[in-house]
Coordinates of C-alpha atoms in Angstrom, one line a residue:
Chain A
X1 CA -26.9 -23.0 8.0
X2 CA -24.8 -19.8 8.0
X3 CA -27.5 -17.9 6.2
X4 CA -30.1 -19.1 8.7
X5 CA -27.9 -17.7 11.5
X6 CA -27.9 -14.4 9.7
X7 CA -31.6 -14.6 9.3
X8 CA -32.0 -15.3 13.0
X9 CA -29.8 -12.4 14.2
X10 CA -31.4 -10.0 11.9
X11 CA -34.8 -11.0 13.4
X12 CA -33.3 -10.6 16.9
X13 CA -31.9 -7.2 16.2
X14 CA -35.1 -6.0 14.5
X15 CA -37.3 -7.1 17.4
X16 CA -34.9 -5.6 20.1
X17 CA -34.9 -2.3 18.3
X18 CA -38.6 -2.3 17.9
X19 CA -38.8 -2.7 21.7
X20 CA -36.0 -0.2 22.6
X21 CA -37.3 2.5 20.3
X22 CA -40.7 1.9 21.8
X23 CA -41.9 5.5 21.6
X24 CA -41.2 5.5 17.8
X25 CA -42.9 2.1 17.4
X26 CA -46.0 3.1 19.4
X27 CA -46.3 6.5 17.6
X28 CA -46.0 4.8 14.2
X29 CA -48.8 2.4 15.1
X30 CA -50.9 5.2 16.5
X31 CA -50.6 7.2 13.3
X32 CA -51.9 4.2 11.3
X33 CA -54.8 3.8 13.7
X34 CA -55.7 7.5 13.4
X35 CA -55.5 7.3 9.6
X36 CA -57.8 4.3 9.6
X37 CA -60.2 6.2 11.8
X38 CA -60.1 9.2 9.5
X39 CA -60.9 6.9 6.6
X40 CA -63.8 5.2 8.4
X41 CA -65.4 8.3 9.9
X42 CA -63.9 11.3 8.1
X43 CA -64.4 10.4 4.4
X44 CA -67.9 9.2 5.1
X45 CA -68.6 12.4 6.9
X46 CA -67.2 14.6 4.1
X47 CA -68.6 12.7 1.2
X48 CA -71.9 11.6 2.8
X49 CA -73.9 9.0 1.0
X50 CA -71.9 9.7 -2.2
X51 CA -69.2 7.4 -1.0
X52 CA -70.2 3.8 -1.5
X53 CA -69.1 1.1 1.0
X54 CA -67.1 -0.6 -1.8
X55 CA -65.3 2.6 -2.6
X56 CA -64.4 3.1 1.0
X57 CA -63.0 -0.4 1.2
X58 CA -61.0 0.2 -1.9
X59 CA -59.6 3.4 -0.4
X60 CA -58.6 1.6 2.8
X61 CA -57.0 -1.3 1.0
X62 CA -55.3 1.3 -1.3
X63 CA -53.9 3.0 1.7
X64 CA -52.6 -0.3 3.1
X65 CA -51.0 -1.2 -0.2
X66 CA -49.3 2.2 -0.4
X67 CA -48.0 1.8 3.1
X68 CA -46.7 -1.7 2.5
X69 CA -45.1 -0.6 -0.8
X70 CA -43.5 2.3 1.0
X71 CA -42.1 0.0 3.7
X72 CA -40.8 -2.3 0.9
X73 CA -39.1 0.6 -0.8
X74 CA -37.8 2.2 2.4
X75 CA -36.6 -1.2 3.8
X76 CA -33.7 -1.0 1.3
X77 CA -33.3 2.7 0.6
X78 CA -33.7 4.1 4.1
X79 CA -31.7 1.2 5.6
X80 CA -28.5 2.5 3.9
X81 CA -29.3 6.1 5.0
X82 CA -30.0 5.0 8.6
X83 CA -26.9 2.7 9.0
X84 CA -24.7 5.5 7.6
X85 CA -26.1 8.0 10.0
X86 CA -25.5 5.6 12.9
X87 CA -21.9 4.9 11.6
X88 CA -22.4 1.1 11.4
X89 CA -22.7 0.7 7.6
X90 CA -19.1 -0.4 7.2
X91 CA -19.5 -3.1 9.8
X92 CA -22.7 -4.3 8.1
X93 CA -20.8 -4.4 4.8
X94 CA -18.3 -6.6 6.4
X95 CA -20.8 -9.5 6.6
X96 CA -19.4 -12.6 4.8
X97 CA -22.9 -13.6 3.7
X98 CA -23.7 -10.9 1.2
X99 CA -24.8 -7.4 1.9
X100 CA -28.0 -7.9 -0.2
X101 CA -29.0 -10.8 2.1
X102 CA -28.8 -8.5 5.1
X103 CA -31.1 -6.1 3.2
X104 CA -33.5 -8.8 2.2
X105 CA -33.8 -10.1 5.7
X106 CA -34.4 -6.7 7.2
X107 CA -37.0 -5.8 4.6
X108 CA -38.7 -9.2 5.3
X109 CA -39.0 -8.6 9.0
X110 CA -40.2 -5.0 8.3
X111 CA -42.9 -6.3 5.9
X112 CA -44.0 -9.1 8.3
X113 CA -44.1 -6.8 11.2
X114 CA -46.1 -4.2 9.2
X115 CA -48.6 -6.8 7.9
X116 CA -49.2 -8.3 11.3
X117 CA -49.6 -4.9 13.1
X118 CA -51.6 -3.3 10.3
X119 CA -54.0 -6.2 10.4
X120 CA -54.4 -5.9 14.1
X121 CA -54.9 -2.2 13.9
X122 CA -57.4 -2.7 11.1
X123 CA -59.3 -5.1 13.3
X124 CA -59.2 -2.6 16.2
X125 CA -60.5 0.1 13.9
X126 CA -63.4 -2.1 12.8
X127 CA -64.3 -2.9 16.4
X128 CA -64.0 0.8 17.3
X129 CA -66.2 2.0 14.4
X130 CA -68.5 -1.0 14.3
X131 CA -68.0 -1.1 10.5
X132 CA -66.7 -4.3 9.0
X133 CA -65.5 -5.3 5.6
X134 CA -64.1 -8.6 4.3
X135 CA -61.8 -9.7 1.6
X136 CA -59.8 -12.8 0.8
X137 CA -56.7 -12.3 2.9
X138 CA -54.8 -15.2 1.4
X139 CA -55.4 -14.0 -2.2
X140 CA -54.4 -10.5 -1.1
X141 CA -51.1 -11.7 0.3
X142 CA -50.3 -13.7 -2.8
X143 CA -50.8 -10.7 -5.0
X144 CA -48.9 -8.5 -2.6
X145 CA -45.8 -10.8 -2.3
X146 CA -45.8 -11.3 -6.1
X147 CA -45.6 -7.5 -6.6
X148 CA -43.5 -6.2 -3.7
X149 CA -40.0 -7.2 -5.0
X150 CA -40.3 -4.4 -7.6
X151 CA -40.4 -1.9 -4.6
X152 CA -37.3 -3.6 -3.1
X153 CA -35.6 -3.1 -6.5
X154 CA -36.5 0.6 -6.5
X155 CA -35.3 0.8 -2.9
X156 CA -31.9 -0.7 -3.9
X157 CA -31.5 2.0 -6.5
X158 CA -32.1 4.7 -3.9
X159 CA -30.0 2.9 -1.4
X160 CA -27.1 3.0 -3.9
X161 CA -27.7 6.7 -4.4
X162 CA -27.6 7.2 -0.7
X163 CA -24.1 5.6 -0.6
X164 CA -22.8 8.2 -3.0
X165 CA -24.8 11.3 -2.2
X166 CA -25.6 10.7 1.4
X167 CA -28.5 13.1 1.9
X168 CA -31.2 12.0 -0.4
X169 CA -34.2 12.5 1.9
X170 CA -35.8 15.0 -0.5
X171 CA -35.8 12.2 -3.1
X172 CA -37.1 9.7 -0.6
X173 CA -39.9 12.0 0.3
X174 CA -40.8 12.6 -3.3
X175 CA -40.9 8.8 -3.9
X176 CA -43.8 8.6 -1.4
X177 CA -45.9 10.5 -3.9
X178 CA -44.6 8.6 -6.9
X179 CA -45.6 5.4 -5.1
X180 CA -49.1 6.8 -4.6
X181 CA -49.3 7.2 -8.4
X182 CA -48.1 3.6 -8.9
X183 CA -50.7 2.3 -6.4
X184 CA -53.6 4.5 -7.8
X185 CA -53.0 3.7 -11.5
X186 CA -55.6 1.5 -13.2
X187 CA -53.2 -1.2 -14.4
X188 CA -55.5 -4.2 -14.7
X189 CA -56.2 -5.7 -17.3
X190 CA -52.9 -5.6 -19.1
X191 CA -51.9 -2.2 -20.6
X192 CA -48.7 -0.1 -20.9
X193 CA -48.9 1.2 -17.3
X194 CA -49.1 -2.4 -16.0
X195 CA -45.3 -2.5 -16.7
X196 CA -44.7 0.2 -14.0
X197 CA -43.4 -1.1 -10.7
X198 CA -46.1 -2.4 -8.3
X199 CA -48.9 -0.8 -10.4
X200 CA -50.3 -4.1 -11.8
X201 CA -50.2 -5.7 -8.3
X202 CA -51.9 -2.8 -6.6
X203 CA -54.6 -2.7 -9.4
X204 CA -55.1 -6.4 -9.0
X205 CA -55.8 -6.0 -5.3
X206 CA -58.3 -3.3 -5.9
X207 CA -60.0 -5.5 -8.5
X208 CA -60.0 -8.3 -5.9
X209 CA -61.7 -6.0 -3.3
X210 CA -64.1 -4.4 -5.8
X211 CA -65.4 -7.3 -7.6
X212 CA -64.0 -10.3 -5.7
X213 CA -62.6 -11.3 -9.1
X214 CA -60.1 -13.9 -10.0
X215 CA -57.2 -13.7 -12.5
X216 CA -56.0 -15.9 -15.2
X217 CA -52.9 -17.9 -14.3
X218 CA -50.6 -16.0 -16.7
X219 CA -51.4 -12.8 -14.8
X220 CA -49.7 -14.1 -11.7
X221 CA -46.7 -15.0 -13.7
X222 CA -46.8 -11.5 -15.3
X223 CA -46.8 -9.9 -11.8
X224 CA -43.8 -12.1 -10.8
X225 CA -41.8 -11.3 -13.9
X226 CA -42.3 -7.5 -13.6
X227 CA -41.3 -7.7 -10.0
X228 CA -38.2 -9.8 -10.7
X229 CA -37.3 -7.5 -13.5
X230 CA -37.3 -4.4 -11.3
X231 CA -35.5 -6.2 -8.5
X232 CA -32.7 -7.4 -10.8
X233 CA -32.3 -3.9 -12.3
X234 CA -32.3 -2.4 -8.7
X235 CA -29.7 -4.9 -7.6
X236 CA -27.5 -4.3 -10.6
X237 CA -27.6 -0.5 -10.2
X238 CA -27.0 -0.9 -6.4
X239 CA -23.9 -3.0 -7.1
X240 CA -22.5 -0.5 -9.6
X241 CA -23.1 2.4 -7.1
X242 CA -21.6 0.3 -4.2
X243 CA -18.5 -0.3 -6.3
X244 CA -18.3 3.4 -7.0
X245 CA -18.7 4.2 -3.3
X246 CA -15.9 1.7 -2.5
X247 CA -13.7 3.4 -5.1
X248 CA -14.3 6.8 -3.5
X249 CA -14.1 5.5 0.1
X250 CA -17.6 6.7 0.8
X251 CA -19.0 3.7 2.8
X252 CA -18.1 5.1 6.1
X253 CA -18.8 8.8 5.5
X254 CA -21.9 10.6 6.2
Chain B
X1 CA 4.2 -20.7 8.8
X2 CA 3.1 -18.6 5.8
X3 CA 1.9 -15.0 6.1
X4 CA -1.8 -14.7 7.0
X5 CA -1.9 -11.2 5.4
X6 CA 0.2 -10.3 2.4
X7 CA 0.0 -6.8 0.9
X8 CA 1.9 -6.4 -2.4
X9 CA 2.5 -3.1 -4.1
X10 CA -0.8 -1.6 -3.0
X11 CA -1.7 1.7 -4.7
X12 CA -4.8 3.9 -4.2
X13 CA -5.4 7.3 -5.7
X14 CA -8.5 9.4 -4.9
X15 CA -9.6 11.4 -7.9
X16 CA -11.5 14.5 -7.4
X17 CA -12.7 17.0 -10.0
X18 CA -9.7 19.2 -9.7
X19 CA -7.1 17.2 -8.0
X20 CA -5.8 13.7 -7.4
X21 CA -4.5 12.5 -4.0
X22 CA -2.2 9.5 -4.0
X23 CA -3.3 8.0 -0.6
X24 CA -1.3 4.8 -0.8
X25 CA 1.8 4.4 -3.0
X26 CA 3.2 1.0 -3.6
X27 CA 2.9 -0.4 -0.1
X28 CA 4.0 -3.9 0.7
X29 CA 4.2 -5.9 4.0
X30 CA 3.1 -9.1 5.5
X31 CA 2.2 -10.6 8.9
X32 CA 1.9 -14.0 10.5
X33 CA -0.6 -15.5 13.0
X34 CA -0.1 -14.3 16.5
X35 CA 1.8 -11.2 15.5
X36 CA 0.8 -7.7 16.4
X37 CA 1.9 -5.4 13.7
X38 CA 1.6 -1.6 13.8
X39 CA 1.3 1.0 11.1
X40 CA 2.4 4.5 12.1
X41 CA 2.2 7.7 10.2
X42 CA 1.1 11.3 10.4
X43 CA -2.5 12.3 9.5
X44 CA -3.3 11.6 5.9
X45 CA -0.4 9.2 5.4
X46 CA -2.5 6.4 4.1
X47 CA -3.0 4.2 7.3
X48 CA -6.8 4.0 7.1
X49 CA -6.8 3.5 3.4
X50 CA -4.5 0.5 3.8
X51 CA -6.6 -0.9 6.6
X52 CA -9.9 -0.4 4.7
X53 CA -8.3 -1.9 1.5
X54 CA -7.5 -5.1 3.4
X55 CA -11.0 -5.2 4.8
X56 CA -12.4 -4.9 1.2
X57 CA -14.2 -1.6 2.2
X58 CA -12.1 0.3 -0.3
X59 CA -11.6 -0.7 -3.9
X60 CA -7.9 -0.1 -4.4
X61 CA -6.4 0.7 -7.9
X62 CA -3.6 -1.8 -8.2
X63 CA -1.5 -4.3 -6.2
X64 CA -2.6 -7.5 -4.5
X65 CA -3.9 -8.3 -1.0
X66 CA -4.0 -11.9 0.2
X67 CA -5.7 -12.8 3.4
X68 CA -5.1 -16.4 4.5
X69 CA -3.9 -17.0 0.9
X70 CA -7.1 -15.6 -0.6
X71 CA -7.1 -12.7 -3.1
X72 CA -9.4 -10.2 -1.4
X73 CA -10.8 -8.9 -4.7
X74 CA -11.6 -12.3 -6.1
X75 CA -12.9 -13.9 -2.9
X76 CA -14.2 -10.9 -0.9
X77 CA -16.8 -12.9 1.1
X78 CA -14.4 -15.5 2.2
X79 CA -11.9 -12.8 3.1
X80 CA -14.6 -10.9 5.1
X81 CA -15.2 -14.2 7.0
X82 CA -11.6 -14.1 8.1
X83 CA -11.5 -10.4 9.2
X84 CA -12.8 -8.6 12.2
X85 CA -12.3 -4.8 12.4
X86 CA -12.7 -1.8 14.7
X87 CA -12.7 1.2 12.4
X88 CA -11.7 4.7 13.1
X89 CA -14.4 7.3 13.7
X90 CA -17.2 4.8 13.2
X91 CA -19.5 3.6 15.9
X92 CA -18.8 0.0 15.0
X93 CA -21.5 -1.3 17.3
X94 CA -25.3 -0.8 17.9
X95 CA -25.9 1.5 20.9
X96 CA -29.4 0.2 21.6
X97 CA -28.1 -3.4 22.1
X98 CA -26.3 -4.8 25.1
X99 CA -22.7 -6.1 24.8
X100 CA -23.9 -9.7 24.6
X101 CA -26.5 -8.8 22.0
X102 CA -23.9 -6.9 19.9
X103 CA -21.6 -9.9 20.1
X104 CA -24.4 -12.3 19.0
X105 CA -25.3 -9.9 16.1
X106 CA -21.8 -9.5 14.8
X107 CA -21.1 -13.2 15.0
X108 CA -24.4 -13.7 13.0
X109 CA -23.1 -11.4 10.3
X110 CA -20.4 -14.0 9.8
X111 CA -22.9 -16.9 9.9
X112 CA -22.2 -18.0 13.5
X113 CA -24.9 -19.0 15.9
X114 CA -25.2 -18.2 19.6
X115 CA -24.1 -21.8 20.4
X116 CA -20.9 -21.3 18.3
X117 CA -19.8 -18.3 20.4
X118 CA -21.3 -19.0 23.8
X119 CA -17.9 -19.7 25.4
X120 CA -16.3 -16.8 23.6
X121 CA -18.9 -14.4 24.9
X122 CA -18.0 -15.5 28.5
X123 CA -14.3 -15.1 27.7
X124 CA -14.7 -11.6 26.4
X125 CA -17.0 -10.5 29.2
X126 CA -14.4 -11.8 31.7
X127 CA -11.3 -10.5 29.9
X128 CA -12.7 -7.1 29.1
X129 CA -14.4 -6.6 32.5
X130 CA -17.8 -6.4 30.9
X131 CA -19.6 -8.9 33.1
X132 CA -21.3 -6.4 35.3
X133 CA -22.7 -4.4 32.5
X134 CA -23.5 -7.3 30.1
X135 CA -27.2 -6.6 30.1
X136 CA -27.0 -2.8 29.8
X137 CA -27.5 -1.0 26.5
X138 CA -24.2 0.2 25.1
X139 CA -25.5 3.8 24.8
X140 CA -25.3 4.1 28.6
X141 CA -21.5 3.3 28.4
X142 CA -18.5 5.6 28.4
X143 CA -16.4 5.9 25.2
X144 CA -13.9 3.5 26.7
X145 CA -16.5 0.8 27.5
X146 CA -18.0 1.2 24.1
X147 CA -14.6 0.6 22.5
X148 CA -14.2 -2.5 24.6
X149 CA -17.5 -3.9 23.2
X150 CA -16.3 -3.0 19.7
X151 CA -13.1 -4.9 20.3
X152 CA -15.0 -7.9 21.6
X153 CA -17.3 -7.8 18.5
X154 CA -14.3 -7.7 16.2
X155 CA -12.8 -10.8 17.9
X156 CA -16.0 -12.7 18.5
X157 CA -16.0 -14.8 15.3
X158 CA -12.4 -15.8 15.9
X159 CA -11.1 -14.2 12.7
X160 CA -7.6 -14.9 11.5
X161 CA -7.0 -11.1 11.0
X162 CA -8.0 -8.3 13.3
X163 CA -7.8 -4.7 12.1
X164 CA -7.7 -2.0 14.8
X165 CA -7.7 1.5 13.3
X166 CA -6.9 4.0 16.0
X167 CA -8.4 1.8 18.8
X168 CA -7.3 4.2 21.6
X169 CA -8.6 7.4 19.9
X170 CA -10.7 9.4 22.4
X171 CA -9.9 7.1 25.3
X172 CA -8.4 8.4 28.6
X173 CA -4.9 7.4 29.5
X174 CA -5.9 4.7 31.9
X175 CA -8.3 3.0 29.5
X176 CA -5.8 3.2 26.7
X177 CA -3.2 1.5 28.9
X178 CA -5.7 -1.2 29.9
X179 CA -6.5 -1.7 26.2
X180 CA -2.8 -2.6 25.6
X181 CA -3.0 -5.3 28.2
X182 CA -6.3 -6.7 26.8
X183 CA -5.1 -6.7 23.2
X184 CA -1.8 -8.4 24.0
X185 CA -3.7 -11.0 26.1
X186 CA -6.3 -11.7 23.5
X187 CA -3.7 -11.8 20.7
X188 CA -1.7 -14.4 22.6
X189 CA -4.7 -16.6 23.4
X190 CA -6.5 -16.3 20.1
X191 CA -3.4 -16.3 17.9
X192 CA -4.9 -13.9 15.3
X193 CA -2.8 -11.5 13.3
X194 CA -3.5 -8.0 14.6
X195 CA -2.9 -4.9 12.5
X196 CA -3.0 -1.7 14.6
X197 CA -2.8 1.9 13.5
X198 CA -2.5 4.5 16.2
X199 CA -1.2 7.9 17.0
X200 CA -0.5 6.7 20.5
X201 CA 3.3 5.9 20.4
X202 CA 3.3 4.4 23.9
X203 CA 0.5 2.1 22.8
X204 CA 2.3 1.0 19.6
X205 CA 5.6 0.6 21.5
X206 CA 4.0 -1.6 24.2
X207 CA 1.8 -3.6 22.0
X208 CA 3.4 -4.2 18.6
X209 CA 6.4 -6.4 17.7
X210 CA 7.0 -4.9 14.3
X211 CA 5.9 -1.6 12.7
X212 CA 5.8 0.0 9.3
X213 CA 6.2 3.8 9.3
X214 CA 4.4 5.4 6.4
X215 CA 4.5 8.9 5.1
X216 CA 2.7 10.4 2.0
X217 CA 1.4 6.9 1.2
X218 CA 4.8 5.2 1.2
X219 CA 6.4 2.9 3.7
X220 CA 9.6 4.5 4.9
X221 CA 10.7 1.6 7.0
X222 CA 9.5 -1.7 8.4
X223 CA 11.3 -3.2 11.4
X224 CA 10.9 -4.3 15.0
X225 CA 10.4 -1.7 17.6
X226 CA 13.7 -2.8 19.2
X227 CA 15.7 -2.3 15.9
X228 CA 14.1 1.1 15.2
X229 CA 15.0 2.3 18.7
X230 CA 18.5 0.9 18.2
X231 CA 19.1 2.7 14.9
X232 CA 17.2 5.9 15.4
X233 CA 17.2 6.6 19.1
X234 CA 19.5 9.5 20.1
X235 CA 21.0 10.3 23.4
X236 CA 20.5 13.6 25.1
X237 CA 23.4 14.6 27.3
X238 CA 22.5 17.1 30.1
X239 CA 25.8 18.8 31.1
X240 CA 25.7 21.1 34.1
X241 CA 28.4 23.8 34.4
X242 CA 29.1 26.2 37.2
X243 CA 29.4 29.2 34.9
X244 CA 28.0 30.2 31.5
X245 CA 29.8 29.7 28.2
X246 CA 31.1 32.7 26.3
X247 CA 29.7 33.7 22.9
X248 CA 32.4 31.8 20.9
X249 CA 31.7 28.6 22.7
X250 CA 28.0 29.0 22.3
X251 CA 28.4 29.6 18.5
X252 CA 30.7 26.6 18.2
X253 CA 28.2 24.3 19.9
X254 CA 25.2 25.7 18.0
X255 CA 26.9 25.3 14.7
X256 CA 28.0 21.6 15.3
X257 CA 25.3 20.1 17.4
X258 CA 21.6 20.0 18.2
X259 CA 21.8 21.9 21.4
X260 CA 19.7 24.0 23.8
X261 CA 20.7 26.0 26.9
X262 CA 19.1 26.7 30.2
X263 CA 20.0 28.7 33.3
X264 CA 19.0 26.8 36.4
X265 CA 19.6 28.9 39.5
X266 CA 23.4 29.5 39.5
X267 CA 24.1 26.7 37.1
X268 CA 24.3 26.7 33.3
X269 CA 22.8 23.6 31.7
X270 CA 23.5 22.4 28.2
X271 CA 21.3 19.8 26.5
X272 CA 23.0 18.2 23.6
X273 CA 21.5 15.6 21.3
X274 CA 24.0 13.2 19.7
X275 CA 23.8 9.8 18.1
X276 CA 27.5 8.9 18.4
X277 CA 29.2 9.0 21.8
X278 CA 32.6 9.9 20.2
X279 CA 31.2 13.3 19.6
X280 CA 31.5 14.0 23.3
X281 CA 35.3 14.6 22.8
X282 CA 34.4 17.5 20.4
X283 CA 32.1 18.9 23.0
X284 CA 34.6 18.6 25.8
X285 CA 37.2 20.3 23.6
X286 CA 34.9 23.3 23.2
X287 CA 34.2 23.4 26.9
X288 CA 37.9 23.1 27.6
X289 CA 38.6 26.5 26.0
X290 CA 37.4 28.3 29.1
X291 CA 37.9 25.4 31.5
X292 CA 34.4 25.7 33.0
X293 CA 33.9 23.3 35.8
X294 CA 31.6 20.4 34.9
X295 CA 29.2 19.8 37.9
X296 CA 27.5 16.8 36.4
X297 CA 26.8 14.8 33.2
X298 CA 23.5 12.9 32.8
X299 CA 22.2 10.9 29.9
X300 CA 18.5 11.0 28.9
X301 CA 17.3 8.6 26.1
X302 CA 14.6 9.6 23.5
X303 CA 11.3 7.8 23.8
X304 CA 9.7 6.0 20.8
X305 CA 7.8 9.2 19.9
X306 CA 11.2 10.9 19.2
X307 CA 12.3 7.9 17.2
X308 CA 9.2 8.1 15.1
X309 CA 9.6 11.8 14.5
X310 CA 13.3 11.3 13.6
X311 CA 12.3 8.6 11.1
X312 CA 9.5 10.8 9.6
X313 CA 11.9 13.8 9.3
X314 CA 14.8 11.9 7.8
X315 CA 12.6 9.6 5.7
X316 CA 14.3 6.7 7.5
X317 CA 17.6 7.5 5.9
X318 CA 19.8 7.1 8.9
X319 CA 22.3 4.3 9.4
X320 CA 21.1 3.0 6.1
X321 CA 23.7 0.1 6.2
X322 CA 22.4 -1.2 9.5
X323 CA 18.7 -1.2 8.7
X324 CA 16.9 -4.5 8.0
X325 CA 14.1 -3.1 6.0

């Protein structure tokens, strides 16, 4: 019951801040809308008939996957950075229900918010441009949720680094490009690069859009195991760095 | 009634590349429910490190801390459940939320629902005069108002232990004085153990029952405010004469007493600090040499700030036999 109360107040706080940082929220959504418009109109305009409809669909879905992976990564890494800047991290740490649970709930709300609003903006873009494409949303979500924990794991590692080194924005920016590589890699069917975080999941989604294909059952387990592996590694490293930060009295300093 | 907080031989050293700083050196104290306990000390004496060690925010090197009988290293989550804190220099609360939303959020961090704290929210809005602004975002508040919300959030989950690290820092005199009243009232009604650190001597004097004075990470003395005043307070005698002392008299007084002189209009005023009234006879015998007429003798007591400075400067080594450390 206690954990449900934590889940509820995290949702309350998330929603209130979305509303109260309205300019930031609206501008973020507007940026996504503009990027979709660029994809729909711009790439077609630049590449002409050379760009097939399927390839454009893959590009758009690739972008969505990248964006959601980034949100998963930032949900944990940027959260530490942000709370330290605000001067509230020590209070957050004082939760009796586990700091990691606070992180998970925030990243959960972040992900749900992003999926809902990205879907709405995608629909709006389709209506605006008059160009529609379809894919199995349920299958997409299954593949996404099986793969995203690996990004949370990476986020925990960078969150831990932020505890110690404080200003790691250069690294966080660099990770945006690294995540593009993970998303763009061809990691389906199974090969060495499939073991990289999120790569197999992103490739599976592209395969789903491209060929409306299905996957053997073991592949879903593989996605889950890879995700859990990176999540556990991330959590372990985060705990080591958190202990170090507590030893050096760095939790409250920015 | 057993102690709700027990700190035993707490040690913490910060190790840098080139130097080590012993922030806390073998500190021990304990406190019971309903008590307001103060930690006083100069900057860098180890107050905040002690507070943060109790709160599990700092991983200390050795010693033991028990909160409500629980070892705070082994049972950190249960200990956090029993602690509320207002930390120095931190914001402590979310500025885009209202006082009520902040209270709901911080109760949620301890697993409590709105239903669990509904009456407490009303209590704190009433007690801390926040009713009129309960739906305004905290960012619109003055520093004093924000600090009130932070105090309410620290108390909202009804913790057994409240840690207030410099709660009056940055507050104007009036708000700081109001804070004394609120904290005493809340402590009485909620019967939590409250640990306060502050530079504000008046605040500590008016709020705390017992204090530990620490210097260079070590506790110099722990006692009630009353006892510390009794053992360390000095009297300042203001003796007004109708003519000045000669150089021999001045030298005699200077060499034997803590003394300063002032000329006030036609009068010559001597301020002498003594801790034993029998010394007055020695003073009078010096004054008797020239038989200056004494116009008046007045006594001025030190305040607690002077007592604190005396303890810090003497390392608490006065009237050793009388102290109940």
